[in-house]
């Protein structure tokens, strides 16, 4: 008897240009690297259910950071042994420092946390000798024992040119610990770093250098996810900017900085290798929040990733700030005629498109700021059923916010879903506020102030939100819409 084909990747709420698994649960992205023409993405995966449990590493590959092909599970849990496969990273061991190379390919080595039934967390290795298709456990795991900490996990490993050795950052209680190794197997503790927001468990650190603006100067950035304790509830990622001497990280100041103020950008880490000549630092994050991740109304899968984002260090109100923008590749998914409007005076609620909009959108918007025009406004994604997803720019309060409470669906019972999400505005010297919005069936990613103010939020509406309206918020004042361009994005499936 043949099994009828599933209407795969076309389900209600299914992201069309973000990675999500065909079925079952995913959370953190893990082990991202580029090797031999392929970008690899691994992720926390439960192959048997769409709830968090039974962690394995799922695997997908892409040639362009956009179209992903799901591969067989890469790392299998060992429930009776060292345990489940929690988050971690992977590198290309170009110099065969591990001695694991068997043929023409350098070993690809994953370092991850084994978490046992007894919640004992240790760090282990797995490797591939065929360029990333097949993975096997290292025979002498673990390579780093637990010093008796409940939370001791999520190793991120990188090659340090300056020191000609491997460096690992690891979340250990409410510290990031730094270790060094010559061969990825024997690790020496160097230092601990602790600062910033302490409201929750520390998870998924990442450490990397970035140029400051367009200058020759570079700074080190330490990413650290915490759960709970995020600025709008639940999980969020903070970061520190400073210096790294190969063994110690020193932050420039004690300001608490959040990567993204939306509730649905968590556990983001960056690619550990990129194609030769590509200097970009690309991050991907899990698009959900531990507050409600296990309850989002999707089937047969649960969980998706953000779009890959390019990170930069830009000047901001207080020193520097980490900015993010969708990778340039994304624009190649634009299809259909873009709705484009220029210099429109908006005095009351105004529809920005006459025909129903697609469910996958890339919207660019510039609205005059000051100069007698309204500097506070509201954008509303809506549908004929009365559902609304609101984005507000409030210049007086210095805030950008998302309110998804009028798209409640089954999520209404979750306080974390109903609460308004607020991001402080980066002061814009410019005369117009520029925004880029990616909307994909059940997610909104907002990049404003050149990617210095970010809001990423899932939403679950009963029907697609196919209208877009703009209205001034300052009483009778009109606002000047300098430009809006709305493009539909092609599905990657
Ligand atoms: C972060 C996290 C990690 C852990 C993994 C388990 O979301 O809690 O710290 O390794 O998820 O799935």
GROMACS .gro file of C-alpha atoms and ligand atoms in nm:
model
  505
    1UNK     CA    1   0.000   0.000   0.000
    2UNK     CA    2   0.146   0.332  -0.094
    3UNK     CA    3   0.141   0.624   0.147
    4UNK     CA    4  -0.025   0.935   0.004
    5UNK     CA    5   0.220   1.227  -0.020
    6UNK     CA    6   0.205   1.484   0.259
    7UNK     CA    7   0.124   1.845   0.171
    8UNK     CA    8   0.469   1.922   0.299
    9UNK     CA    9   0.589   2.275   0.377
   10UNK     CA   10   0.255   2.428   0.287
   11UNK     CA   11   0.087   2.399   0.627
   12UNK     CA   12  -0.074   2.692   0.805
   13UNK     CA   13   0.196   2.904   0.979
   14UNK     CA   14   0.477   2.724   0.789
   15UNK     CA   15   0.768   2.965   0.720
   16UNK     CA   16   0.839   2.985   0.348
   17UNK     CA   17   1.184   3.148   0.348
   18UNK     CA   18   1.310   3.046   0.692
   19UNK     CA   19   1.449   2.706   0.780
   20UNK     CA   20   1.212   2.478   0.970
   21UNK     CA   21   1.229   2.097   0.991
   22UNK     CA   22   0.989   1.886   0.789
   23UNK     CA   23   0.848   1.754   1.115
   24UNK     CA   24   0.910   1.750   1.490
   25UNK     CA   25   1.081   1.985   1.731
   26UNK     CA   26   1.388   2.206   1.689
   27UNK     CA   27   1.555   2.468   1.906
   28UNK     CA   28   1.906   2.619   1.903
   29UNK     CA   29   2.115   2.634   1.586
   30UNK     CA   30   2.439   2.440   1.638
   31UNK     CA   31   2.772   2.378   1.470
   32UNK     CA   32   2.737   2.609   1.173
   33UNK     CA   33   3.031   2.592   0.935
   34UNK     CA   34   3.106   2.623   0.565
   35UNK     CA   35   3.308   2.356   0.390
   36UNK     CA   36   3.357   2.259   0.027
   37UNK     CA   37   3.064   2.448  -0.126
   38UNK     CA   38   2.814   2.381   0.151
   39UNK     CA   39   2.690   2.577   0.447
   40UNK     CA   40   2.610   2.334   0.727
   41UNK     CA   41   2.345   2.403   0.985
   42UNK     CA   42   2.291   2.164   1.276
   43UNK     CA   43   2.026   2.215   1.537
   44UNK     CA   44   1.873   2.081   1.856
   45UNK     CA   45   1.626   1.823   1.730
   46UNK     CA   46   1.382   1.574   1.873
   47UNK     CA   47   1.330   1.316   1.595
   48UNK     CA   48   1.029   1.160   1.765
   49UNK     CA   49   0.802   1.443   1.877
   50UNK     CA   50   0.725   1.811   1.839
   51UNK     CA   51   0.802   1.890   2.203
   52UNK     CA   52   1.144   1.948   2.362
   53UNK     CA   53   1.296   1.619   2.475
   54UNK     CA   54   1.536   1.351   2.354
   55UNK     CA   55   1.788   1.593   2.202
   56UNK     CA   56   1.983   1.496   1.888
   57UNK     CA   57   2.162   1.714   1.634
   58UNK     CA   58   1.952   1.753   1.321
   59UNK     CA   59   2.136   1.857   1.006
   60UNK     CA   60   2.063   2.068   0.699
   61UNK     CA   61   2.285   2.203   0.423
   62UNK     CA   62   2.264   2.489   0.179
   63UNK     CA   63   2.464   2.624  -0.113
   64UNK     CA   64   2.340   2.981  -0.076
   65UNK     CA   65   2.229   3.033   0.288
   66UNK     CA   66   1.869   3.042   0.164
   67UNK     CA   67   1.763   2.701   0.030
   68UNK     CA   68   1.809   2.428   0.290
   69UNK     CA   69   1.805   2.055   0.239
   70UNK     CA   70   1.731   1.847   0.545
   71UNK     CA   71   1.980   1.563   0.596
   72UNK     CA   72   1.972   1.257   0.819
   73UNK     CA   73   2.024   1.319   1.190
   74UNK     CA   74   2.396   1.388   1.243
   75UNK     CA   75   2.444   1.316   1.613
   76UNK     CA   76   2.231   1.064   1.798
   77UNK     CA   77   2.152   1.078   2.167
   78UNK     CA   78   2.302   0.810   2.389
   79UNK     CA   79   2.037   0.794   2.663
   80UNK     CA   80   2.204   0.505   2.842
   81UNK     CA   81   2.550   0.650   2.797
   82UNK     CA   82   2.682   1.004   2.818
   83UNK     CA   83   2.339   1.136   2.731
   84UNK     CA   84   2.152   1.367   2.502
   85UNK     CA   85   2.318   1.596   2.252
   86UNK     CA   86   2.286   1.956   2.364
   87UNK     CA   87   2.414   2.268   2.193
   88UNK     CA   88   2.765   2.324   2.064
   89UNK     CA   89   2.971   2.420   1.763
   90UNK     CA   90   3.175   2.268   1.481
   91UNK     CA   91   3.495   2.360   1.302
   92UNK     CA   92   3.705   2.254   1.006
   93UNK     CA   93   4.029   2.115   1.149
   94UNK     CA   94   4.240   2.230   0.853
   95UNK     CA   95   4.574   2.139   1.012
   96UNK     CA   96   4.449   1.801   1.137
   97UNK     CA   97   4.539   1.899   1.492
   98UNK     CA   98   4.312   1.620   1.616
   99UNK     CA   99   4.487   1.356   1.408
  100UNK     CA  100   4.142   1.230   1.302
  101UNK     CA  101   4.190   1.281   0.927
  102UNK     CA  102   4.151   0.963   0.720
  103UNK     CA  103   4.135   1.069   0.358
  104UNK     CA  104   4.135   1.380   0.145
  105UNK     CA  105   3.904   1.584   0.368
  106UNK     CA  106   4.024   1.760   0.681
  107UNK     CA  107   3.822   1.638   0.978
  108UNK     CA  108   3.511   1.839   1.057
  109UNK     CA  109   3.490   1.837   1.435
  110UNK     CA  110   3.184   1.909   1.645
  111UNK     CA  111   3.216   1.997   2.012
  112UNK     CA  112   2.893   1.977   2.206
  113UNK     CA  113   2.744   1.907   2.547
  114UNK     CA  114   2.645   1.556   2.643
  115UNK     CA  115   2.369   1.589   2.902
  116UNK     CA  116   2.282   1.267   3.080
  117UNK     CA  117   1.956   1.152   3.236
  118UNK     CA  118   2.103   1.262   3.567
  119UNK     CA  119   2.155   1.609   3.416
  120UNK     CA  120   2.531   1.576   3.430
  121UNK     CA  121   2.671   1.795   3.155
  122UNK     CA  122   3.011   1.726   3.000
  123UNK     CA  123   3.175   1.835   2.674
  124UNK     CA  124   3.231   1.584   2.396
  125UNK     CA  125   3.354   1.557   2.039
  126UNK     CA  126   3.215   1.403   1.723
  127UNK     CA  127   3.370   1.419   1.378
  128UNK     CA  128   3.321   1.362   1.010
  129UNK     CA  129   3.596   1.237   0.781
  130UNK     CA  130   3.390   1.260   0.461
  131UNK     CA  131   3.335   1.636   0.448
  132UNK     CA  132   3.021   1.644   0.663
  133UNK     CA  133   2.791   1.367   0.539
  134UNK     CA  134   2.847   1.117   0.819
  135UNK     CA  135   2.938   1.181   1.180
  136UNK     CA  136   3.079   0.958   1.449
  137UNK     CA  137   3.145   0.995   1.819
  138UNK     CA  138   3.503   1.042   1.935
  139UNK     CA  139   3.609   0.728   2.120
  140UNK     CA  140   3.738   0.902   2.433
  141UNK     CA  141   3.450   1.128   2.527
  142UNK     CA  142   3.406   1.337   2.729
  143UNK     CA  143   3.696   1.572   2.658
  144UNK     CA  144   3.596   1.810   2.937
  145UNK     CA  145   3.457   1.685   3.267
  146UNK     CA  146   3.206   1.870   3.479
  147UNK     CA  147   3.349   2.048   3.786
  148UNK     CA  148   3.016   1.988   3.966
  149UNK     CA  149   2.804   2.258   3.808
  150UNK     CA  150   2.437   2.214   3.723
  151UNK     CA  151   2.469   2.428   3.408
  152UNK     CA  152   2.788   2.360   3.219
  153UNK     CA  153   2.726   2.367   2.848
  154UNK     CA  154   2.714   2.495   2.491
  155UNK     CA  155   3.083   2.507   2.388
  156UNK     CA  156   3.168   2.740   2.101
  157UNK     CA  157   3.510   2.669   1.956
  158UNK     CA  158   3.719   2.877   1.718
  159UNK     CA  159   4.073   2.886   1.583
  160UNK     CA  160   4.272   3.179   1.718
  161UNK     CA  161   4.518   3.294   1.449
  162UNK     CA  162   4.710   3.512   1.688
  163UNK     CA  163   4.771   3.225   1.931
  164UNK     CA  164   4.773   2.945   1.671
  165UNK     CA  165   4.543   2.737   1.886
  166UNK     CA  166   4.184   2.653   1.964
  167UNK     CA  167   3.974   2.860   2.202
  168UNK     CA  168   3.648   2.751   2.360
  169UNK     CA  169   3.389   2.966   2.536
  170UNK     CA  170   3.148   2.776   2.758
  171UNK     CA  171   2.850   2.874   2.974
  172UNK     CA  172   2.933   2.761   3.328
  173UNK     CA  173   2.676   2.873   3.584
  174UNK     CA  174   2.656   3.250   3.547
  175UNK     CA  175   3.000   3.276   3.393
  176UNK     CA  176   3.148   3.237   3.051
  177UNK     CA  177   3.458   3.027   3.092
  178UNK     CA  178   3.741   3.039   2.841
  179UNK     CA  179   3.958   2.735   2.763
  180UNK     CA  180   4.248   2.672   2.524
  181UNK     CA  181   4.363   2.363   2.338
  182UNK     CA  182   4.617   2.261   2.076
  183UNK     CA  183   4.419   1.959   1.952
  184UNK     CA  184   4.050   2.004   2.053
  185UNK     CA  185   4.089   1.711   2.293
  186UNK     CA  186   4.296   1.844   2.585
  187UNK     CA  187   4.161   2.166   2.729
  188UNK     CA  188   4.320   2.411   2.970
  189UNK     CA  189   4.107   2.655   3.171
  190UNK     CA  190   4.215   3.018   3.121
  191UNK     CA  191   3.963   3.259   3.270
  192UNK     CA  192   3.603   3.343   3.354
  193UNK     CA  193   3.391   3.640   3.256
  194UNK     CA  194   3.076   3.752   3.434
  195UNK     CA  195   2.880   4.077   3.389
  196UNK     CA  196   2.558   4.215   3.243
  197UNK     CA  197   2.209   4.079   3.298
  198UNK     CA  198   2.199   3.797   3.552
  199UNK     CA  199   1.826   3.720   3.554
  200UNK     CA  200   1.846   3.367   3.422
  201UNK     CA  201   2.055   3.068   3.319
  202UNK     CA  202   2.349   3.153   3.093
  203UNK     CA  203   2.358   2.964   2.763
  204UNK     CA  204   2.512   2.953   2.417
  205UNK     CA  205   2.807   3.195   2.426
  206UNK     CA  206   2.997   3.299   2.114
  207UNK     CA  207   3.312   3.512   2.085
  208UNK     CA  208   3.448   3.671   1.767
  209UNK     CA  209   3.624   3.981   1.637
  210UNK     CA  210   3.446   4.238   1.420
  211UNK     CA  211   3.575   4.550   1.245
  212UNK     CA  212   3.448   4.877   1.393
  213UNK     CA  213   3.241   5.036   1.117
  214UNK     CA  214   3.458   5.064   0.807
  215UNK     CA  215   3.777   5.123   1.004
  216UNK     CA  216   4.088   4.909   1.038
  217UNK     CA  217   4.018   4.877   1.407
  218UNK     CA  218   3.844   4.568   1.540
  219UNK     CA  219   3.678   4.475   1.867
  220UNK     CA  220   3.571   4.142   2.015
  221UNK     CA  221   3.205   4.064   2.069
  222UNK     CA  222   3.081   3.812   2.326
  223UNK     CA  223   2.726   3.689   2.270
  224UNK     CA  224   2.544   3.529   2.558
  225UNK     CA  225   2.188   3.404   2.574
  226UNK     CA  226   1.998   3.408   2.901
  227UNK     CA  227   1.675   3.242   3.000
  228UNK     CA  228   1.465   3.387   3.156
  229UNK     CA  229   1.553   3.755   3.213
  230UNK     CA  230   1.509   3.898   2.862
  231UNK     CA  231   1.399   4.262   2.830
  232UNK     CA  232   1.047   4.163   2.720
  233UNK     CA  233   1.019   3.841   2.916
  234UNK     CA  234   1.165   3.494   2.880
  235UNK     CA  235   1.469   3.423   2.668
  236UNK     CA  236   1.695   3.680   2.501
  237UNK     CA  237   2.055   3.732   2.393
  238UNK     CA  238   2.282   3.994   2.544
  239UNK     CA  239   2.626   4.089   2.420
  240UNK     CA  240   2.944   4.257   2.538
  241UNK     CA  241   3.201   4.451   2.336
  242UNK     CA  242   3.562   4.447   2.444
  243UNK     CA  243   3.906   4.297   2.396
  244UNK     CA  244   4.037   3.943   2.395
  245UNK     CA  245   4.405   3.857   2.442
  246UNK     CA  246   4.373   3.487   2.363
  247UNK     CA  247   4.292   3.393   2.724
  248UNK     CA  248   4.085   3.673   2.881
  249UNK     CA  249   3.792   3.877   2.763
  250UNK     CA  250   3.753   4.231   2.904
  251UNK     CA  251   3.435   4.428   2.833
  252UNK     CA  252   3.472   4.798   2.754
  253UNK     CA  253   3.192   4.898   2.994
  254UNK     CA  254   2.913   4.746   3.205
  255UNK     CA  255   2.623   4.855   2.991
  256UNK     CA  256   2.364   4.579   2.937
  257UNK     CA  257   2.314   4.544   2.563
  258UNK     CA  258   2.049   4.327   2.400
  259UNK     CA  259   2.094   4.188   2.054
  260UNK     CA  260   1.723   4.190   1.971
  261UNK     CA  261   1.434   4.314   2.184
  262UNK     CA  262   1.176   4.085   2.026
  263UNK     CA  263   1.084   3.776   2.223
  264UNK     CA  264   1.173   3.535   1.945
  265UNK     CA  265   1.543   3.552   1.879
  266UNK     CA  266   1.736   3.315   2.101
  267UNK     CA  267   2.055   3.110   2.124
  268UNK     CA  268   2.199   3.278   1.815
  269UNK     CA  269   2.558   3.196   1.723
  270UNK     CA  270   2.774   3.258   1.418
  271UNK     CA  271   2.925   3.053   1.137
  272UNK     CA  272   3.269   2.927   1.233
  273UNK     CA  273   3.398   2.924   0.876
  274UNK     CA  274   3.292   3.102   0.561
  275UNK     CA  275   3.393   3.068   0.195
  276UNK     CA  276   3.743   3.199   0.124
  277UNK     CA  277   3.741   3.576   0.085
  278UNK     CA  278   3.402   3.615   0.252
  279UNK     CA  279   3.477   3.814   0.564
  280UNK     CA  280   3.118   3.838   0.683
  281UNK     CA  281   3.015   3.731   1.033
  282UNK     CA  282   2.683   3.554   0.986
  283UNK     CA  283   2.450   3.464   1.267
  284UNK     CA  284   2.139   3.254   1.282
  285UNK     CA  285   1.915   3.213   1.587
  286UNK     CA  286   1.624   3.004   1.704
  287UNK     CA  287   1.303   3.198   1.640
  288UNK     CA  288   1.112   3.120   1.958
  289UNK     CA  289   1.110   3.172   2.333
  290UNK     CA  290   1.122   2.917   2.614
  291UNK     CA  291   0.818   3.094   2.763
  292UNK     CA  292   0.588   2.932   2.509
  293UNK     CA  293   0.802   2.740   2.257
  294UNK     CA  294   0.642   2.408   2.351
  295UNK     CA  295   0.293   2.543   2.286
  296UNK     CA  296   0.308   2.722   1.954
  297UNK     CA  297   0.023   2.594   1.734
  298UNK     CA  298   0.222   2.448   1.443
  299UNK     CA  299   0.211   2.096   1.305
  300UNK     CA  300   0.375   1.863   1.221
  301UNK     CA  301   0.683   2.070   1.312
  302UNK     CA  302   0.767   2.312   1.590
  303UNK     CA  303   1.046   2.567   1.563
  304UNK     CA  304   1.222   2.769   1.294
  305UNK     CA  305   1.540   2.973   1.255
  306UNK     CA  306   1.575   3.345   1.188
  307UNK     CA  307   1.706   3.440   0.846
  308UNK     CA  308   2.087   3.440   0.840
  309UNK     CA  309   2.196   3.787   0.948
  310UNK     CA  310   2.517   3.977   0.889
  311UNK     CA  311   2.654   4.136   1.205
  312UNK     CA  312   2.842   4.466   1.220
  313UNK     CA  313   2.970   4.701   1.489
  314UNK     CA  314   2.832   5.050   1.444
  315UNK     CA  315   2.852   5.371   1.646
  316UNK     CA  316   2.553   5.421   1.876
  317UNK     CA  317   2.427   5.639   2.161
  318UNK     CA  318   2.661   5.475   2.412
  319UNK     CA  319   2.978   5.373   2.234
  320UNK     CA  320   2.934   5.091   1.987
  321UNK     CA  321   2.644   4.865   1.911
  322UNK     CA  322   2.602   4.534   1.731
  323UNK     CA  323   2.380   4.568   1.426
  324UNK     CA  324   2.223   4.296   1.214
  325UNK     CA  325   2.086   4.287   0.862
  326UNK     CA  326   1.944   4.001   0.655
  327UNK     CA  327   2.221   3.853   0.438
  328UNK     CA  328   2.238   4.018   0.095
  329UNK     CA  329   2.147   3.682  -0.066
  330UNK     CA  330   1.790   3.718   0.062
  331UNK     CA  331   1.707   3.987  -0.195
  332UNK     CA  332   1.737   3.720  -0.467
  333UNK     CA  333   1.411   3.568  -0.339
  334UNK     CA  334   1.219   3.882  -0.429
  335UNK     CA  335   0.962   3.812  -0.695
  336UNK     CA  336   0.658   3.976  -0.845
  337UNK     CA  337   0.624   4.348  -0.890
  338UNK     CA  338   0.715   4.543  -0.578
  339UNK     CA  339   0.454   4.787  -0.459
  340UNK     CA  340   0.643   5.113  -0.448
  341UNK     CA  341   0.509   5.445  -0.323
  342UNK     CA  342   0.706   5.766  -0.279
  343UNK     CA  343   0.634   6.091  -0.098
  344UNK     CA  344   0.285   6.023   0.026
  345UNK     CA  345   0.130   6.244   0.294
  346UNK     CA  346  -0.061   6.022   0.536
  347UNK     CA  347  -0.325   6.204   0.741
  348UNK     CA  348  -0.531   5.913   0.862
  349UNK     CA  349  -0.518   5.533   0.839
  350UNK     CA  350  -0.401   5.458   0.485
  351UNK     CA  351  -0.371   5.125   0.306
  352UNK     CA  352  -0.030   5.078   0.150
  353UNK     CA  353  -0.143   4.814  -0.100
  354UNK     CA  354  -0.469   4.785  -0.287
  355UNK     CA  355  -0.455   4.410  -0.364
  356UNK     CA  356  -0.423   4.146  -0.088
  357UNK     CA  357  -0.059   4.102   0.008
  358UNK     CA  358   0.133   3.776  -0.003
  359UNK     CA  359   0.220   3.599   0.321
  360UNK     CA  360   0.594   3.635   0.258
  361UNK     CA  361   0.706   3.995   0.241
  362UNK     CA  362   1.018   4.206   0.237
  363UNK     CA  363   0.914   4.563   0.318
  364UNK     CA  364   1.140   4.868   0.307
  365UNK     CA  365   1.007   5.187   0.453
  366UNK     CA  366   1.132   5.542   0.512
  367UNK     CA  367   0.919   5.785   0.710
  368UNK     CA  368   1.016   6.149   0.766
  369UNK     CA  369   1.114   6.217   1.121
  370UNK     CA  370   1.040   6.567   1.261
  371UNK     CA  371   1.032   6.877   1.041
  372UNK     CA  372   0.665   6.944   1.124
  373UNK     CA  373   0.558   6.591   1.033
  374UNK     CA  374   0.422   6.335   1.274
  375UNK     CA  375   0.709   6.147   1.426
  376UNK     CA  376   0.495   5.880   1.587
  377UNK     CA  377   0.307   5.631   1.376
  378UNK     CA  378   0.160   5.287   1.358
  379UNK     CA  379   0.190   5.016   1.095
  380UNK     CA  380  -0.075   4.751   1.101
  381UNK     CA  381  -0.072   4.411   0.930
  382UNK     CA  382  -0.437   4.311   0.924
  383UNK     CA  383  -0.698   4.087   0.765
  384UNK     CA  384  -1.070   4.096   0.693
  385UNK     CA  385  -1.133   3.886   1.005
  386UNK     CA  386  -1.027   4.177   1.225
  387UNK     CA  387  -0.691   4.037   1.328
  388UNK     CA  388  -0.412   4.293   1.367
  389UNK     CA  389  -0.041   4.287   1.424
  390UNK     CA  390   0.072   4.634   1.530
  391UNK     CA  391   0.408   4.798   1.498
  392UNK     CA  392   0.439   5.137   1.666
  393UNK     CA  393   0.708   5.398   1.638
  394UNK     CA  394   0.679   5.639   1.929
  395UNK     CA  395   0.934   5.917   1.897
  396UNK     CA  396   0.832   6.089   2.223
  397UNK     CA  397   0.880   5.772   2.427
  398UNK     CA  398   1.185   5.677   2.217
  399UNK     CA  399   1.036   5.334   2.151
  400UNK     CA  400   0.955   5.089   1.880
  401UNK     CA  401   0.707   4.820   1.977
  402UNK     CA  402   0.516   4.518   1.854
  403UNK     CA  403   0.175   4.421   1.981
  404UNK     CA  404   0.051   4.084   1.861
  405UNK     CA  405  -0.236   4.047   2.110
  406UNK     CA  406  -0.498   4.094   1.836
  407UNK     CA  407  -0.365   3.785   1.655
  408UNK     CA  408  -0.420   3.577   1.964
  409UNK     CA  409  -0.529   3.240   1.828
  410UNK     CA  410  -0.459   2.958   2.078
  411UNK     CA  411  -0.165   3.156   2.210
  412UNK     CA  412  -0.387   3.397   2.403
  413UNK     CA  413  -0.343   3.190   2.717
  414UNK     CA  414   0.028   3.268   2.723
  415UNK     CA  415   0.099   3.593   2.895
  416UNK     CA  416   0.438   3.606   2.726
  417UNK     CA  417   0.269   3.608   2.387
  418UNK     CA  418   0.012   3.876   2.469
  419UNK     CA  419   0.254   4.128   2.622
  420UNK     CA  420   0.366   4.424   2.410
  421UNK     CA  421   0.732   4.404   2.310
  422UNK     CA  422   0.929   4.726   2.334
  423UNK     CA  423   1.269   4.824   2.196
  424UNK     CA  424   1.444   5.153   2.278
  425UNK     CA  425   1.514   5.357   1.966
  426UNK     CA  426   1.869   5.430   1.871
  427UNK     CA  427   1.881   5.808   1.821
  428UNK     CA  428   1.874   5.862   1.445
  429UNK     CA  429   2.066   6.158   1.314
  430UNK     CA  430   1.879   6.106   0.989
  431UNK     CA  431   1.579   6.299   0.874
  432UNK     CA  432   1.390   5.976   0.802
  433UNK     CA  433   1.333   5.658   0.997
  434UNK     CA  434   1.433   5.359   0.788
  435UNK     CA  435   1.283   5.018   0.851
  436UNK     CA  436   1.313   4.678   0.690
  437UNK     CA  437   1.050   4.422   0.778
  438UNK     CA  438   1.054   4.054   0.688
  439UNK     CA  439   0.721   3.884   0.729
  440UNK     CA  440   0.691   3.511   0.676
  441UNK     CA  441   0.358   3.339   0.752
  442UNK     CA  442   0.407   3.344   1.131
  443UNK     CA  443   0.706   3.567   1.196
  444UNK     CA  444   0.807   3.929   1.178
  445UNK     CA  445   1.169   4.044   1.180
  446UNK     CA  446   1.217   4.417   1.214
  447UNK     CA  447   1.545   4.591   1.141
  448UNK     CA  448   1.548   4.963   1.214
  449UNK     CA  449   1.816   5.233   1.255
  450UNK     CA  450   2.050   5.045   1.018
  451UNK     CA  451   1.991   4.724   1.210
  452UNK     CA  452   2.074   4.877   1.547
  453UNK     CA  453   1.719   4.832   1.681
  454UNK     CA  454   1.581   4.484   1.625
  455UNK     CA  455   1.254   4.314   1.706
  456UNK     CA  456   1.188   3.954   1.609
  457UNK     CA  457   0.848   3.812   1.695
  458UNK     CA  458   0.641   3.511   1.603
  459UNK     CA  459   0.267   3.559   1.556
  460UNK     CA  460  -0.017   3.316   1.502
  461UNK     CA  461  -0.318   3.452   1.320
  462UNK     CA  462  -0.619   3.248   1.214
  463UNK     CA  463  -0.595   3.379   0.859
  464UNK     CA  464  -0.309   3.541   0.667
  465UNK     CA  465  -0.254   3.911   0.738
  466UNK     CA  466  -0.288   4.041   0.384
  467UNK     CA  467  -0.338   4.413   0.443
  468UNK     CA  468  -0.089   4.677   0.547
  469UNK     CA  469  -0.198   5.013   0.682
  470UNK     CA  470  -0.010   5.314   0.808
  471UNK     CA  471  -0.147   5.586   1.036
  472UNK     CA  472  -0.007   5.885   1.226
  473UNK     CA  473  -0.026   5.864   1.604
  474UNK     CA  474   0.008   6.234   1.683
  475UNK     CA  475  -0.356   6.345   1.668
  476UNK     CA  476  -0.414   6.550   1.355
  477UNK     CA  477  -0.057   6.568   1.237
  478UNK     CA  478   0.015   6.414   0.899
  479UNK     CA  479   0.315   6.198   0.837
  480UNK     CA  480   0.532   6.192   0.531
  481UNK     CA  481   0.594   5.848   0.391
  482UNK     CA  482   0.909   5.909   0.186
  483UNK     CA  483   0.915   5.559   0.042
  484UNK     CA  484   0.769   5.217   0.083
  485UNK     CA  485   0.863   4.916  -0.129
  486UNK     CA  486   0.685   4.589  -0.069
  487UNK     CA  487   0.820   4.276  -0.237
  488UNK     CA  488   0.691   3.925  -0.221
  489UNK     CA  489   0.955   3.661  -0.139
  490UNK     CA  490   0.963   3.327  -0.319
  491UNK     CA  491   0.932   3.009  -0.116
  492UNK     CA  492   1.254   2.815  -0.064
  493UNK     CA  493   1.074   2.479  -0.052
  494LIG     C1  494   1.931   2.689   2.495
  494LIG     C2  495   1.950   2.551   2.555
  494LIG     C3  496   2.097   2.517   2.568
  494LIG     C4  497   2.097   2.368   2.568
  494LIG     C5  498   1.987   2.337   2.470
  494LIG     C6  499   1.910   2.212   2.503
  494LIG     O1  500   1.809   2.708   2.435
  494LIG     O2  501   1.885   2.542   2.680
  494LIG     O3  502   2.161   2.573   2.681
  494LIG     O4  503   2.221   2.315   2.527
  494LIG     O5  504   1.899   2.448   2.472
  494LIG     O6  505   1.821   2.182   2.401
   0.00000   0.00000   0.00000
